[in-house]
CSV table of C-alpha atoms in Angstrom, one decimal:
chain,number,residue,atom,x,y,z
A,2,MET,CA,-53.0,-20.5,35.2
A,3,LYS,CA,-50.4,-21.0,37.9
A,4,ASN,CA,-49.4,-24.4,36.4
A,5,LYS,CA,-48.9,-22.9,33.0
A,6,GLU,CA,-46.6,-20.2,34.4
A,7,GLN,CA,-44.6,-22.8,36.3
A,8,PHE,CA,-44.4,-25.0,33.1
A,9,LYS,CA,-43.1,-22.0,31.1
A,10,PHE,CA,-40.6,-21.0,33.8
A,11,LYS,CA,-39.1,-24.6,33.9
A,12,TYR,CA,-38.7,-24.6,30.1
A,13,GLU,CA,-37.1,-21.1,30.1
A,14,ILE,CA,-34.6,-22.2,32.8
A,15,LEU,CA,-33.9,-25.4,30.8
A,16,GLY,CA,-33.2,-23.3,27.7
A,17,TRP,CA,-30.8,-21.1,29.6
A,18,ILE,CA,-29.0,-24.2,31.1
A,19,LEU,CA,-28.6,-25.6,27.5
A,20,PHE,CA,-27.2,-22.2,26.4
A,21,ILE,CA,-24.7,-22.3,29.2
A,22,VAL,CA,-23.6,-25.9,28.4
A,23,SER,CA,-23.2,-24.8,24.7
A,24,ALA,CA,-21.1,-21.9,25.8
A,25,LEU,CA,-18.9,-24.1,27.9
A,26,PHE,CA,-18.3,-26.5,24.9
A,27,PHE,CA,-17.6,-23.5,22.7
A,28,ILE,CA,-15.1,-22.2,25.2
A,29,GLY,CA,-13.5,-25.7,25.4
A,30,SER,CA,-13.3,-26.0,21.7
A,31,SER,CA,-11.7,-22.5,21.4
A,32,ILE,CA,-9.1,-23.4,24.1
A,33,ARG,CA,-8.3,-26.7,22.3
A,34,SER,CA,-7.8,-25.0,19.0
A,35,GLY,CA,-6.0,-21.9,20.4
A,36,ASP,CA,-8.7,-19.5,19.0
A,37,MET,CA,-8.4,-16.5,21.3
A,38,ILE,CA,-11.2,-14.5,19.5
A,39,GLY,CA,-13.5,-17.6,19.8
A,40,LEU,CA,-12.5,-17.9,23.5
A,41,PHE,CA,-13.4,-14.3,24.3
A,42,GLY,CA,-16.7,-14.6,22.4
A,43,GLY,CA,-17.6,-17.8,24.3
A,44,LEU,CA,-16.7,-16.1,27.6
A,45,PHE,CA,-18.8,-13.1,26.8
A,46,PHE,CA,-21.7,-15.3,25.8
A,47,LEU,CA,-21.4,-17.3,29.0
A,48,ILE,CA,-21.4,-14.1,31.1
A,49,ALA,CA,-24.4,-12.8,29.1
A,50,CYS,CA,-26.3,-16.1,29.9
A,51,PHE,CA,-25.7,-15.7,33.6
A,52,ILE,CA,-26.8,-12.0,33.4
A,53,PHE,CA,-30.0,-13.0,31.7
A,54,LEU,CA,-30.6,-15.6,34.5
A,55,ILE,CA,-30.4,-13.0,37.3
A,56,PRO,CA,-34.1,-12.0,37.1
A,57,TYR,CA,-35.1,-15.7,37.3
A,58,LEU,CA,-33.0,-16.4,40.3
A,59,SER,CA,-33.9,-13.2,42.2
A,60,SER,CA,-37.7,-13.3,41.9
A,61,ASP,CA,-40.1,-15.7,43.6
A,62,HIS,CA,-41.1,-18.4,41.2
A,63,SER,CA,-41.7,-21.1,43.8
A,64,GLY,CA,-45.3,-20.6,44.3
C-alpha cells in the first residue's frame, strides 16, 4: 500500500509541475503579445499552483 501512495504522490507532483510550466508559458505569451489581462490571469494561476503545492511540501511523504 505504501508503494501505491508514493506512486500517486509522484504523479500528483508531476501534474503540478506541468501546470506550473504551462502557467509560465502562458505568462510569457501574454507578455510577448502585451495582453495585461492574460498576464494577470497567468500570474494568479501560477500563484494558485504554488498554494496548492504547500500541503505536499509541508507534510512528510518520504517514507
